[in-house]
Amino acid sequence: MAWLTAAVLFIAAGLAELAALLARTQLGPTTQPLYESAGTIVGQGIKAAVLVGCGALLRNRKTRDAACGLALGLVLIVDTNYFWKLRPSRLSREYDALGIWLSLAVLVLQTAGALVVLVLVVRQRAHRRGRQRRVDRVVAVLLGFIGAVLWVASNVLASYRLGVGTIFGGVQHSETCCSWAQNDGWNHLAVVLGGIAMIALALVAATVRAKARAAGFLFGMALVAFADVAVSVVSSLAPEPTFLGFHHRQLVGPSVIVTFTPTAGFWVELFAMLLLGAAGAFRLLLGPRMDRYRVSELTGSAPLSRRPGMPGT
């Protein structure tokens, strides 16, 4: 029943995130969706799919260990690194009542689900099948730790440059976003807390004996970076606001152009995502290396069996 409760909470959080993608808010005299850019829609859609996937994996005994690590790692990073977006002043400025409640519902449901999983993990011992050699775990430590540090660095650097101009005049105005100097104190606190959580999870994933759970931690961290990378990639391909059949060209003239160019923070985060994914693969795919020619009867660990009719029988 406890595992079912955790699964339901994660699925409900994913459905609430999906509802936010379809919900509309009142912005001045017009009504429009909460998320108006294609990149943001893709990022939130990935988060909704991952939350629902965590719930489904928690229901299956064979995938439960990996799902525990995935759920705990994902929620810890998201809650510590993005909590500043749920400040009452920010929510009231950007969303109406429906958007506020949906955002808070996602936060509460995913956090409650992670707490239930954490209690179950503490009370139950992890399966230790497929323990690995130390060298494999050391490689996972190095890849995961370096990936976590690079992810923190990517949050300090500017991730993209947004430009606005006209077809005839080119890009006339551009701004980069959002480096450490451009952010406020809440963003700085989120970067620090998220960085501590990311590095701590990387070290925990390297020391946990159950390789499926350790891989879940690392894959959860990689998925957080993957969502951000996907947002930048999609925004580069479709920088203009467009959503649910509505396009910005209905409001502005055809001569206006908007450009979205990834900068240093994007490339650092992309590299961090690849390292975290590789670390998870090392922990999940590499197992104990046994000599296939090692036979117990020939090593003295077991007596040789004698056939009838042999001397000494």
PDB file of C-alpha atoms in Angstrom:
ATOM      1  CA  MET A   1       0.000   0.000   0.000  1.00  0.00           C
ATOM      2  CA  ALA A   2       2.869   2.387   0.786  1.00  0.00           C
ATOM      3  CA  TRP A   3       4.468   1.795  -2.614  1.00  0.00           C
ATOM      4  CA  LEU A   4       1.101   2.307  -4.261  1.00  0.00           C
ATOM      5  CA  THR A   5       0.699   5.601  -2.384  1.00  0.00           C
ATOM      6  CA  ALA A   6       4.089   6.834  -3.593  1.00  0.00           C
ATOM      7  CA  ALA A   7       3.280   5.820  -7.163  1.00  0.00           C
ATOM      8  CA  VAL A   8      -0.096   7.599  -7.067  1.00  0.00           C
ATOM      9  CA  LEU A   9       1.502  10.786  -5.712  1.00  0.00           C
ATOM     10  CA  PHE A  10       4.055  10.902  -8.526  1.00  0.00           C
ATOM     11  CA  ILE A  11       1.468  10.163 -11.197  1.00  0.00           C
ATOM     12  CA  ALA A  12      -0.800  12.865  -9.748  1.00  0.00           C
ATOM     13  CA  ALA A  13       2.118  15.336  -9.806  1.00  0.00           C
ATOM     14  CA  GLY A  14       2.746  14.520 -13.465  1.00  0.00           C
ATOM     15  CA  LEU A  15      -0.924  14.957 -14.336  1.00  0.00           C
ATOM     16  CA  ALA A  16      -0.991  18.302 -12.502  1.00  0.00           C
ATOM     17  CA  GLU A  17       2.025  19.397 -14.550  1.00  0.00           C
ATOM     18  CA  LEU A  18       0.224  18.289 -17.706  1.00  0.00           C
ATOM     19  CA  ALA A  19      -2.871  20.231 -16.623  1.00  0.00           C
ATOM     20  CA  ALA A  20      -0.703  23.336 -16.278  1.00  0.00           C
ATOM     21  CA  LEU A  21       0.356  22.935 -19.918  1.00  0.00           C
ATOM     22  CA  LEU A  22      -3.285  22.946 -21.022  1.00  0.00           C
ATOM     23  CA  ALA A  23      -4.543  25.575 -18.562  1.00  0.00           C
ATOM     24  CA  ARG A  24      -5.138  29.166 -19.589  1.00  0.00           C
ATOM     25  CA  THR A  25      -4.578  32.337 -17.623  1.00  0.00           C
ATOM     26  CA  GLN A  26      -6.001  35.841 -17.827  1.00  0.00           C
ATOM     27  CA  LEU A  27      -3.288  38.301 -18.826  1.00  0.00           C
ATOM     28  CA  GLY A  28      -4.831  41.714 -19.203  1.00  0.00           C
ATOM     29  CA  PRO A  29      -7.722  41.660 -21.691  1.00  0.00           C
ATOM     30  CA  THR A  30      -6.540  38.407 -23.331  1.00  0.00           C
ATOM     31  CA  THR A  31      -6.668  34.791 -22.190  1.00  0.00           C
ATOM     32  CA  GLN A  32      -3.673  32.634 -23.030  1.00  0.00           C
ATOM     33  CA  PRO A  33      -1.919  29.464 -21.803  1.00  0.00           C
ATOM     34  CA  LEU A  34       0.359  29.559 -18.764  1.00  0.00           C
ATOM     35  CA  TYR A  35       3.347  28.610 -20.934  1.00  0.00           C
ATOM     36  CA  GLU A  36       3.652  30.487 -24.194  1.00  0.00           C
ATOM     37  CA  SER A  37       6.962  29.400 -25.730  1.00  0.00           C
ATOM     38  CA  ALA A  38       7.604  26.091 -27.456  1.00  0.00           C
ATOM     39  CA  GLY A  39      10.807  25.495 -25.489  1.00  0.00           C
ATOM     40  CA  THR A  40       9.116  25.929 -22.122  1.00  0.00           C
ATOM     41  CA  ILE A  41       6.241  23.687 -23.171  1.00  0.00           C
ATOM     42  CA  VAL A  42       8.697  20.937 -24.120  1.00  0.00           C
ATOM     43  CA  GLY A  43      10.596  21.330 -20.831  1.00  0.00           C
ATOM     44  CA  GLN A  44       7.465  21.105 -18.710  1.00  0.00           C
ATOM     45  CA  GLY A  45       6.212  18.211 -20.835  1.00  0.00           C
ATOM     46  CA  ILE A  46       9.425  16.290 -20.142  1.00  0.00           C
ATOM     47  CA  LYS A  47       8.990  16.908 -16.423  1.00  0.00           C
ATOM     48  CA  ALA A  48       5.387  15.679 -16.534  1.00  0.00           C
ATOM     49  CA  ALA A  49       6.426  12.524 -18.415  1.00  0.00           C
ATOM     50  CA  VAL A  50       9.253  11.800 -15.976  1.00  0.00           C
ATOM     51  CA  LEU A  51       6.977  12.187 -12.950  1.00  0.00           C
ATOM     52  CA  VAL A  52       4.391   9.828 -14.420  1.00  0.00           C
ATOM     53  CA  GLY A  53       7.175   7.437 -15.388  1.00  0.00           C
ATOM     54  CA  CYS A  54       8.514   7.429 -11.818  1.00  0.00           C
ATOM     55  CA  GLY A  55       5.077   6.463 -10.568  1.00  0.00           C
ATOM     56  CA  ALA A  56       4.813   3.621 -13.068  1.00  0.00           C
ATOM     57  CA  LEU A  57       8.295   2.305 -12.244  1.00  0.00           C
ATOM     58  CA  LEU A  58       7.587   2.375  -8.508  1.00  0.00           C
ATOM     59  CA  ARG A  59       4.711  -0.055  -9.039  1.00  0.00           C
ATOM     60  CA  ASN A  60       6.985  -2.690 -10.589  1.00  0.00           C
ATOM     61  CA  ARG A  61       9.131  -4.692  -8.177  1.00  0.00           C
ATOM     62  CA  LYS A  62      11.855  -5.253 -10.793  1.00  0.00           C
ATOM     63  CA  THR A  63      12.330  -1.529 -11.441  1.00  0.00           C
ATOM     64  CA  ARG A  64      11.617  -0.285  -7.920  1.00  0.00           C
ATOM     65  CA  ASP A  65      15.244   0.160  -6.844  1.00  0.00           C
ATOM     66  CA  ALA A  66      16.093   2.279  -9.879  1.00  0.00           C
ATOM     67  CA  ALA A  67      12.807   4.201  -9.529  1.00  0.00           C
ATOM     68  CA  CYS A  68      13.623   5.059  -5.905  1.00  0.00           C
ATOM     69  CA  GLY A  69      16.913   6.666  -6.895  1.00  0.00           C
ATOM     70  CA  LEU A  70      15.315   8.390  -9.874  1.00  0.00           C
ATOM     71  CA  ALA A  71      12.456   9.822  -7.814  1.00  0.00           C
ATOM     72  CA  LEU A  72      14.601  10.982  -4.884  1.00  0.00           C
ATOM     73  CA  GLY A  73      17.314  12.508  -7.035  1.00  0.00           C
ATOM     74  CA  LEU A  74      14.901  14.261  -9.368  1.00  0.00           C
ATOM     75  CA  VAL A  75      12.713  15.794  -6.667  1.00  0.00           C
ATOM     76  CA  LEU A  76      15.639  16.894  -4.490  1.00  0.00           C
ATOM     77  CA  ILE A  77      17.306  18.747  -7.354  1.00  0.00           C
ATOM     78  CA  VAL A  78      14.071  20.301  -8.630  1.00  0.00           C
ATOM     79  CA  ASP A  79      12.909  21.421  -5.173  1.00  0.00           C
ATOM     80  CA  THR A  80      16.253  22.934  -4.171  1.00  0.00           C
ATOM     81  CA  ASN A  81      17.122  24.557  -7.489  1.00  0.00           C
ATOM     82  CA  TYR A  82      13.716  25.857  -8.595  1.00  0.00           C
ATOM     83  CA  PHE A  83      11.879  26.675  -5.365  1.00  0.00           C
ATOM     84  CA  TRP A  84      12.432  30.393  -5.937  1.00  0.00           C
ATOM     85  CA  LYS A  85      10.025  30.269  -8.883  1.00  0.00           C
ATOM     86  CA  LEU A  86       7.209  29.470  -6.434  1.00  0.00           C
ATOM     87  CA  ARG A  87       7.565  32.589  -4.316  1.00  0.00           C
ATOM     88  CA  PRO A  88       4.119  34.145  -3.682  1.00  0.00           C
ATOM     89  CA  SER A  89       5.173  37.490  -5.150  1.00  0.00           C
ATOM     90  CA  ARG A  90       6.428  35.868  -8.349  1.00  0.00           C
ATOM     91  CA  LEU A  91       3.441  33.583  -8.725  1.00  0.00           C
ATOM     92  CA  SER A  92       0.957  36.413  -8.232  1.00  0.00           C
ATOM     93  CA  ARG A  93       2.784  38.483 -10.845  1.00  0.00           C
ATOM     94  CA  GLU A  94       2.917  35.788 -13.533  1.00  0.00           C
ATOM     95  CA  TYR A  95      -0.122  33.542 -12.949  1.00  0.00           C
ATOM     96  CA  ASP A  96      -3.717  33.827 -11.970  1.00  0.00           C
ATOM     97  CA  ALA A  97      -5.292  31.652  -9.265  1.00  0.00           C
ATOM     98  CA  LEU A  98      -5.417  28.527 -11.439  1.00  0.00           C
ATOM     99  CA  GLY A  99      -1.740  28.719 -12.362  1.00  0.00           C
ATOM    100  CA  ILE A 100      -0.732  29.287  -8.736  1.00  0.00           C
ATOM    101  CA  TRP A 101      -2.682  26.287  -7.470  1.00  0.00           C
ATOM    102  CA  LEU A 102      -1.401  23.993 -10.204  1.00  0.00           C
ATOM    103  CA  SER A 103       2.217  24.997  -9.550  1.00  0.00           C
ATOM    104  CA  LEU A 104       1.831  24.466  -5.816  1.00  0.00           C
ATOM    105  CA  ALA A 105       0.040  21.152  -6.391  1.00  0.00           C
ATOM    106  CA  VAL A 106       2.972  19.829  -8.435  1.00  0.00           C
ATOM    107  CA  LEU A 107       5.446  20.882  -5.730  1.00  0.00           C
ATOM    108  CA  VAL A 108       3.427  19.372  -2.867  1.00  0.00           C
ATOM    109  CA  LEU A 109       2.615  16.105  -4.658  1.00  0.00           C
ATOM    110  CA  GLN A 110       6.127  15.374  -5.892  1.00  0.00           C
ATOM    111  CA  THR A 111       7.655  16.285  -2.512  1.00  0.00           C
ATOM    112  CA  ALA A 112       5.145  14.105  -0.646  1.00  0.00           C
ATOM    113  CA  GLY A 113       5.866  11.224  -3.021  1.00  0.00           C
ATOM    114  CA  ALA A 114       9.616  11.606  -2.490  1.00  0.00           C
ATOM    115  CA  LEU A 115       9.158  11.603   1.304  1.00  0.00           C
ATOM    116  CA  VAL A 116       7.141   8.377   1.149  1.00  0.00           C
ATOM    117  CA  VAL A 117       9.842   6.787  -1.029  1.00  0.00           C
ATOM    118  CA  LEU A 118      12.557   7.971   1.360  1.00  0.00           C
ATOM    119  CA  VAL A 119      10.788   6.378   4.341  1.00  0.00           C
ATOM    120  CA  LEU A 120      10.408   3.108   2.446  1.00  0.00           C
ATOM    121  CA  VAL A 121      14.058   3.135   1.374  1.00  0.00           C
ATOM    122  CA  VAL A 122      15.218   3.703   4.951  1.00  0.00           C
ATOM    123  CA  ARG A 123      13.021   0.902   6.275  1.00  0.00           C
ATOM    124  CA  GLN A 124      13.917  -1.624   3.589  1.00  0.00           C
ATOM    125  CA  ARG A 125      17.359  -2.844   2.690  1.00  0.00           C
ATOM    126  CA  ALA A 126      18.366  -2.475  -0.953  1.00  0.00           C
ATOM    127  CA  HIS A 127      18.911  -5.497  -3.134  1.00  0.00           C
ATOM    128  CA  ARG A 128      22.617  -6.098  -3.598  1.00  0.00           C
ATOM    129  CA  ARG A 129      22.561  -8.236  -6.677  1.00  0.00           C
ATOM    130  CA  GLY A 130      25.176  -7.385  -9.267  1.00  0.00           C
ATOM    131  CA  ARG A 131      27.792  -5.718  -7.050  1.00  0.00           C
ATOM    132  CA  GLN A 132      30.583  -4.123  -9.018  1.00  0.00           C
ATOM    133  CA  ARG A 133      34.318  -4.003  -8.923  1.00  0.00           C
ATOM    134  CA  ARG A 134      35.850  -1.009  -7.232  1.00  0.00           C
ATOM    135  CA  VAL A 135      37.379   0.296 -10.457  1.00  0.00           C
ATOM    136  CA  ASP A 136      33.940   0.562 -12.077  1.00  0.00           C
ATOM    137  CA  ARG A 137      32.575   2.447  -9.101  1.00  0.00           C
ATOM    138  CA  VAL A 138      35.582   4.795  -9.106  1.00  0.00           C
ATOM    139  CA  VAL A 139      34.894   5.664 -12.746  1.00  0.00           C
ATOM    140  CA  ALA A 140      31.254   6.361 -11.855  1.00  0.00           C
ATOM    141  CA  VAL A 141      32.419   8.558  -8.965  1.00  0.00           C
ATOM    142  CA  LEU A 142      34.654  10.641 -11.215  1.00  0.00           C
ATOM    143  CA  LEU A 143      32.105  11.017 -14.004  1.00  0.00           C
ATOM    144  CA  GLY A 144      29.230  11.807 -11.628  1.00  0.00           C
ATOM    145  CA  PHE A 145      31.229  14.265  -9.510  1.00  0.00           C
ATOM    146  CA  ILE A 146      32.646  16.147 -12.506  1.00  0.00           C
ATOM    147  CA  GLY A 147      29.189  16.209 -14.108  1.00  0.00           C
ATOM    148  CA  ALA A 148      27.653  17.614 -10.915  1.00  0.00           C
ATOM    149  CA  VAL A 149      30.304  20.340 -10.654  1.00  0.00           C
ATOM    150  CA  LEU A 150      29.818  21.306 -14.298  1.00  0.00           C
ATOM    151  CA  TRP A 151      26.044  21.440 -13.772  1.00  0.00           C
ATOM    152  CA  VAL A 152      26.576  23.910 -10.924  1.00  0.00           C
ATOM    153  CA  ALA A 153      28.897  25.966 -13.145  1.00  0.00           C
ATOM    154  CA  SER A 154      26.272  26.030 -15.899  1.00  0.00           C
ATOM    155  CA  ASN A 155      23.805  27.676 -13.494  1.00  0.00           C
ATOM    156  CA  VAL A 156      26.326  30.423 -12.787  1.00  0.00           C
ATOM    157  CA  LEU A 157      27.045  31.149 -16.452  1.00  0.00           C
ATOM    158  CA  ALA A 158      24.670  32.757 -18.944  1.00  0.00           C
ATOM    159  CA  SER A 159      22.789  30.108 -20.953  1.00  0.00           C
ATOM    160  CA  TYR A 160      21.445  32.012 -23.957  1.00  0.00           C
ATOM    161  CA  ARG A 161      21.277  35.297 -25.819  1.00  0.00           C
ATOM    162  CA  LEU A 162      17.860  36.595 -26.864  1.00  0.00           C
ATOM    163  CA  GLY A 163      17.774  39.065 -29.729  1.00  0.00           C
ATOM    164  CA  VAL A 164      14.954  41.149 -31.179  1.00  0.00           C
ATOM    165  CA  GLY A 165      14.960  43.075 -34.439  1.00  0.00           C
ATOM    166  CA  THR A 166      13.448  43.275 -37.888  1.00  0.00           C
ATOM    167  CA  ILE A 167      14.007  41.394 -41.105  1.00  0.00           C
ATOM    168  CA  PHE A 168      15.375  44.487 -42.847  1.00  0.00           C
ATOM    169  CA  GLY A 169      17.416  45.908 -39.968  1.00  0.00           C
ATOM    170  CA  GLY A 170      18.713  42.686 -38.427  1.00  0.00           C
ATOM    171  CA  VAL A 171      18.990  42.107 -34.679  1.00  0.00           C
ATOM    172  CA  GLN A 172      18.869  45.545 -33.097  1.00  0.00           C
ATOM    173  CA  HIS A 173      18.762  44.568 -29.435  1.00  0.00           C
ATOM    174  CA  SER A 174      20.004  41.473 -27.597  1.00  0.00           C
ATOM    175  CA  GLU A 175      20.461  40.406 -23.996  1.00  0.00           C
ATOM    176  CA  THR A 176      22.118  37.408 -22.351  1.00  0.00           C
ATOM    177  CA  CYS A 177      20.453  35.463 -19.560  1.00  0.00           C
ATOM    178  CA  CYS A 178      21.113  34.651 -16.831  1.00  0.00           C
ATOM    179  CA  SER A 179      24.540  34.760 -15.227  1.00  0.00           C
ATOM    180  CA  TRP A 180      25.308  34.982 -11.519  1.00  0.00           C
ATOM    181  CA  ALA A 181      25.610  38.788 -11.678  1.00  0.00           C
ATOM    182  CA  GLN A 182      22.207  39.119 -13.365  1.00  0.00           C
ATOM    183  CA  ASN A 183      20.317  37.089 -10.767  1.00  0.00           C
ATOM    184  CA  ASP A 184      18.980  38.217  -7.418  1.00  0.00           C
ATOM    185  CA  GLY A 185      19.554  36.774  -3.957  1.00  0.00           C
ATOM    186  CA  TRP A 186      16.850  34.121  -4.295  1.00  0.00           C
ATOM    187  CA  ASN A 187      18.459  32.785  -7.461  1.00  0.00           C
ATOM    188  CA  HIS A 188      21.857  32.755  -5.767  1.00  0.00           C
ATOM    189  CA  LEU A 189      20.456  30.766  -2.857  1.00  0.00           C
ATOM    190  CA  ALA A 190      18.831  28.303  -5.268  1.00  0.00           C
ATOM    191  CA  VAL A 191      22.102  27.818  -7.163  1.00  0.00           C
ATOM    192  CA  VAL A 192      23.975  27.148  -3.899  1.00  0.00           C
ATOM    193  CA  LEU A 193      21.367  24.734  -2.509  1.00  0.00           C
ATOM    194  CA  GLY A 194      20.905  22.980  -5.839  1.00  0.00           C
ATOM    195  CA  GLY A 195      24.662  22.656  -6.254  1.00  0.00           C
ATOM    196  CA  ILE A 196      25.112  21.167  -2.780  1.00  0.00           C
ATOM    197  CA  ALA A 197      22.278  18.712  -3.438  1.00  0.00           C
ATOM    198  CA  MET A 198      23.679  17.732  -6.850  1.00  0.00           C
ATOM    199  CA  ILE A 199      27.227  17.104  -5.591  1.00  0.00           C
ATOM    200  CA  ALA A 200      25.954  15.242  -2.510  1.00  0.00           C
ATOM    201  CA  LEU A 201      23.770  12.994  -4.698  1.00  0.00           C
ATOM    202  CA  ALA A 202      26.708  12.261  -6.992  1.00  0.00           C
ATOM    203  CA  LEU A 203      28.783  11.104  -4.018  1.00  0.00           C
ATOM    204  CA  VAL A 204      25.899   9.080  -2.556  1.00  0.00           C
ATOM    205  CA  ALA A 205      25.299   7.421  -5.926  1.00  0.00           C
ATOM    206  CA  ALA A 206      28.942   6.356  -5.996  1.00  0.00           C
ATOM    207  CA  THR A 207      28.848   4.758  -2.549  1.00  0.00           C
ATOM    208  CA  VAL A 208      25.443   3.051  -2.617  1.00  0.00           C
ATOM    209  CA  ARG A 209      25.980  -0.693  -3.029  1.00  0.00           C
ATOM    210  CA  ALA A 210      22.766  -1.320  -4.975  1.00  0.00           C
ATOM    211  CA  LYS A 211      23.807  -0.345  -8.486  1.00  0.00           C
ATOM    212  CA  ALA A 212      20.235   0.038  -9.782  1.00  0.00           C
ATOM    213  CA  ARG A 213      19.436   2.611  -7.096  1.00  0.00           C
ATOM    214  CA  ALA A 214      22.749   4.399  -7.662  1.00  0.00           C
ATOM    215  CA  ALA A 215      22.065   4.535 -11.403  1.00  0.00           C
ATOM    216  CA  GLY A 216      18.619   5.943 -10.632  1.00  0.00           C
ATOM    217  CA  PHE A 217      20.192   8.821  -8.699  1.00  0.00           C
ATOM    218  CA  LEU A 218      22.522   9.624 -11.586  1.00  0.00           C
ATOM    219  CA  PHE A 219      19.871   9.303 -14.288  1.00  0.00           C
ATOM    220  CA  GLY A 220      17.550  11.557 -12.277  1.00  0.00           C
ATOM    221  CA  MET A 221      20.257  14.208 -12.156  1.00  0.00           C
ATOM    222  CA  ALA A 222      20.899  13.796 -15.878  1.00  0.00           C
ATOM    223  CA  LEU A 223      17.180  14.190 -16.651  1.00  0.00           C
ATOM    224  CA  VAL A 224      17.100  17.557 -14.863  1.00  0.00           C
ATOM    225  CA  ALA A 225      19.905  18.754 -17.126  1.00  0.00           C
ATOM    226  CA  PHE A 226      18.253  17.112 -20.150  1.00  0.00           C
ATOM    227  CA  ALA A 227      15.051  19.126 -19.640  1.00  0.00           C
ATOM    228  CA  ASP A 228      17.027  22.385 -19.577  1.00  0.00           C
ATOM    229  CA  VAL A 229      19.043  21.384 -22.641  1.00  0.00           C
ATOM    230  CA  ALA A 230      15.848  20.465 -24.505  1.00  0.00           C
ATOM    231  CA  VAL A 231      14.350  23.871 -23.687  1.00  0.00           C
ATOM    232  CA  SER A 232      17.372  25.637 -25.202  1.00  0.00           C
ATOM    233  CA  VAL A 233      17.440  23.417 -28.297  1.00  0.00           C
ATOM    234  CA  VAL A 234      13.734  23.856 -29.029  1.00  0.00           C
ATOM    235  CA  SER A 235      13.916  27.577 -28.294  1.00  0.00           C
ATOM    236  CA  SER A 236      16.760  27.887 -30.800  1.00  0.00           C
ATOM    237  CA  LEU A 237      14.621  26.224 -33.462  1.00  0.00           C
ATOM    238  CA  ALA A 238      11.420  28.098 -32.551  1.00  0.00           C
ATOM    239  CA  PRO A 239      12.325  31.270 -30.621  1.00  0.00           C
ATOM    240  CA  GLU A 240       9.034  33.045 -31.240  1.00  0.00           C
ATOM    241  CA  PRO A 241       6.195  32.472 -28.757  1.00  0.00           C
ATOM    242  CA  THR A 242       3.816  29.867 -30.118  1.00  0.00           C
ATOM    243  CA  PHE A 243       1.353  27.638 -28.289  1.00  0.00           C
ATOM    244  CA  LEU A 244      -1.750  25.521 -28.815  1.00  0.00           C
ATOM    245  CA  GLY A 245      -2.468  26.769 -32.335  1.00  0.00           C
ATOM    246  CA  PHE A 246      -1.688  30.406 -31.532  1.00  0.00           C
ATOM    247  CA  HIS A 247       1.343  32.153 -33.024  1.00  0.00           C
ATOM    248  CA  HIS A 248       2.883  35.506 -32.158  1.00  0.00           C
ATOM    249  CA  ARG A 249       2.499  36.629 -35.787  1.00  0.00           C
ATOM    250  CA  GLN A 250      -1.166  37.221 -35.017  1.00  0.00           C
ATOM    251  CA  LEU A 251      -0.102  40.048 -32.686  1.00  0.00           C
ATOM    252  CA  VAL A 252       3.036  41.469 -34.332  1.00  0.00           C
ATOM    253  CA  GLY A 253       3.944  42.158 -37.915  1.00  0.00           C
ATOM    254  CA  PRO A 254       5.826  39.724 -40.176  1.00  0.00           C
ATOM    255  CA  SER A 255       8.935  41.926 -40.160  1.00  0.00           C
ATOM    256  CA  VAL A 256       9.753  41.293 -36.468  1.00  0.00           C
ATOM    257  CA  ILE A 257      12.409  38.636 -35.821  1.00  0.00           C
ATOM    258  CA  VAL A 258      13.407  36.939 -32.580  1.00  0.00           C
ATOM    259  CA  THR A 259      16.646  34.971 -32.195  1.00  0.00           C
ATOM    260  CA  PHE A 260      17.673  32.549 -29.461  1.00  0.00           C
ATOM    261  CA  THR A 261      21.373  31.656 -29.318  1.00  0.00           C
ATOM    262  CA  PRO A 262      22.830  29.204 -26.755  1.00  0.00           C
ATOM    263  CA  THR A 263      25.923  30.487 -24.948  1.00  0.00           C
ATOM    264  CA  ALA A 264      28.550  29.036 -22.601  1.00  0.00           C
ATOM    265  CA  GLY A 265      26.103  27.898 -19.905  1.00  0.00           C
ATOM    266  CA  PHE A 266      24.225  25.719 -22.382  1.00  0.00           C
ATOM    267  CA  TRP A 267      27.351  23.903 -23.596  1.00  0.00           C
ATOM    268  CA  VAL A 268      28.609  23.339 -20.066  1.00  0.00           C
ATOM    269  CA  GLU A 269      25.228  21.912 -19.039  1.00  0.00           C
ATOM    270  CA  LEU A 270      25.146  19.689 -22.131  1.00  0.00           C
ATOM    271  CA  PHE A 271      28.540  18.253 -21.202  1.00  0.00           C
ATOM    272  CA  ALA A 272      27.388  17.803 -17.595  1.00  0.00           C
ATOM    273  CA  MET A 273      24.319  15.893 -18.784  1.00  0.00           C
ATOM    274  CA  LEU A 274      26.473  13.547 -20.873  1.00  0.00           C
ATOM    275  CA  LEU A 275      28.829  12.870 -17.962  1.00  0.00           C
ATOM    276  CA  LEU A 276      25.967  12.166 -15.539  1.00  0.00           C
ATOM    277  CA  GLY A 277      24.323   9.843 -18.045  1.00  0.00           C
ATOM    278  CA  ALA A 278      27.634   8.033 -18.602  1.00  0.00           C
ATOM    279  CA  ALA A 279      28.109   7.669 -14.839  1.00  0.00           C
ATOM    280  CA  GLY A 280      24.641   6.144 -14.533  1.00  0.00           C
ATOM    281  CA  ALA A 281      25.396   3.753 -17.386  1.00  0.00           C
ATOM    282  CA  PHE A 282      28.649   2.664 -15.703  1.00  0.00           C
ATOM    283  CA  ARG A 283      26.839   1.854 -12.490  1.00  0.00           C
ATOM    284  CA  LEU A 284      23.942   0.106 -14.190  1.00  0.00           C
ATOM    285  CA  LEU A 285      25.581  -1.867 -16.997  1.00  0.00           C
ATOM    286  CA  LEU A 286      28.944  -2.884 -15.564  1.00  0.00           C
ATOM    287  CA  GLY A 287      28.788  -5.764 -13.130  1.00  0.00           C
ATOM    288  CA  PRO A 288      31.297  -8.054 -11.401  1.00  0.00           C
ATOM    289  CA  ARG A 289      33.859  -9.436 -13.822  1.00  0.00           C
ATOM    290  CA  MET A 290      34.276 -13.182 -13.349  1.00  0.00           C
ATOM    291  CA  ASP A 291      36.745 -15.491 -15.042  1.00  0.00           C
ATOM    292  CA  ARG A 292      34.607 -17.799 -17.122  1.00  0.00           C
ATOM    293  CA  TYR A 293      37.344 -20.434 -17.020  1.00  0.00           C
ATOM    294  CA  ARG A 294      37.417 -20.508 -13.227  1.00  0.00           C
ATOM    295  CA  VAL A 295      35.939 -23.862 -12.168  1.00  0.00           C
ATOM    296  CA  SER A 296      35.388 -24.663  -8.527  1.00  0.00           C
ATOM    297  CA  GLU A 297      36.605 -28.237  -8.903  1.00  0.00           C
ATOM    298  CA  LEU A 298      39.973 -27.081 -10.225  1.00  0.00           C
ATOM    299  CA  THR A 299      40.649 -24.434  -7.604  1.00  0.00           C
ATOM    300  CA  GLY A 300      40.482 -26.569  -4.519  1.00  0.00           C
ATOM    301  CA  SER A 301      37.246 -25.045  -3.304  1.00  0.00           C
ATOM    302  CA  ALA A 302      35.368 -28.285  -3.883  1.00  0.00           C
ATOM    303  CA  PRO A 303      36.503 -31.946  -4.004  1.00  0.00           C
ATOM    304  CA  LEU A 304      36.817 -33.612  -7.375  1.00  0.00           C
ATOM    305  CA  SER A 305      33.999 -35.993  -8.079  1.00  0.00           C
ATOM    306  CA  ARG A 306      35.069 -39.517  -8.907  1.00  0.00           C
ATOM    307  CA  ARG A 307      33.461 -41.679 -11.466  1.00  0.00           C
ATOM    308  CA  PRO A 308      32.592 -45.317 -10.701  1.00  0.00           C
ATOM    309  CA  GLY A 309      35.399 -47.693 -11.666  1.00  0.00           C
ATOM    310  CA  MET A 310      38.212 -45.180 -11.189  1.00  0.00           C
ATOM    311  CA  PRO A 311      41.127 -46.200  -8.953  1.00  0.00           C
ATOM    312  CA  GLY A 312      40.444 -45.422  -5.335  1.00  0.00           C
ATOM    313  CA  THR A 313      36.667 -45.779  -5.558  1.00  0.00           C
TER     314      THR A 313
END
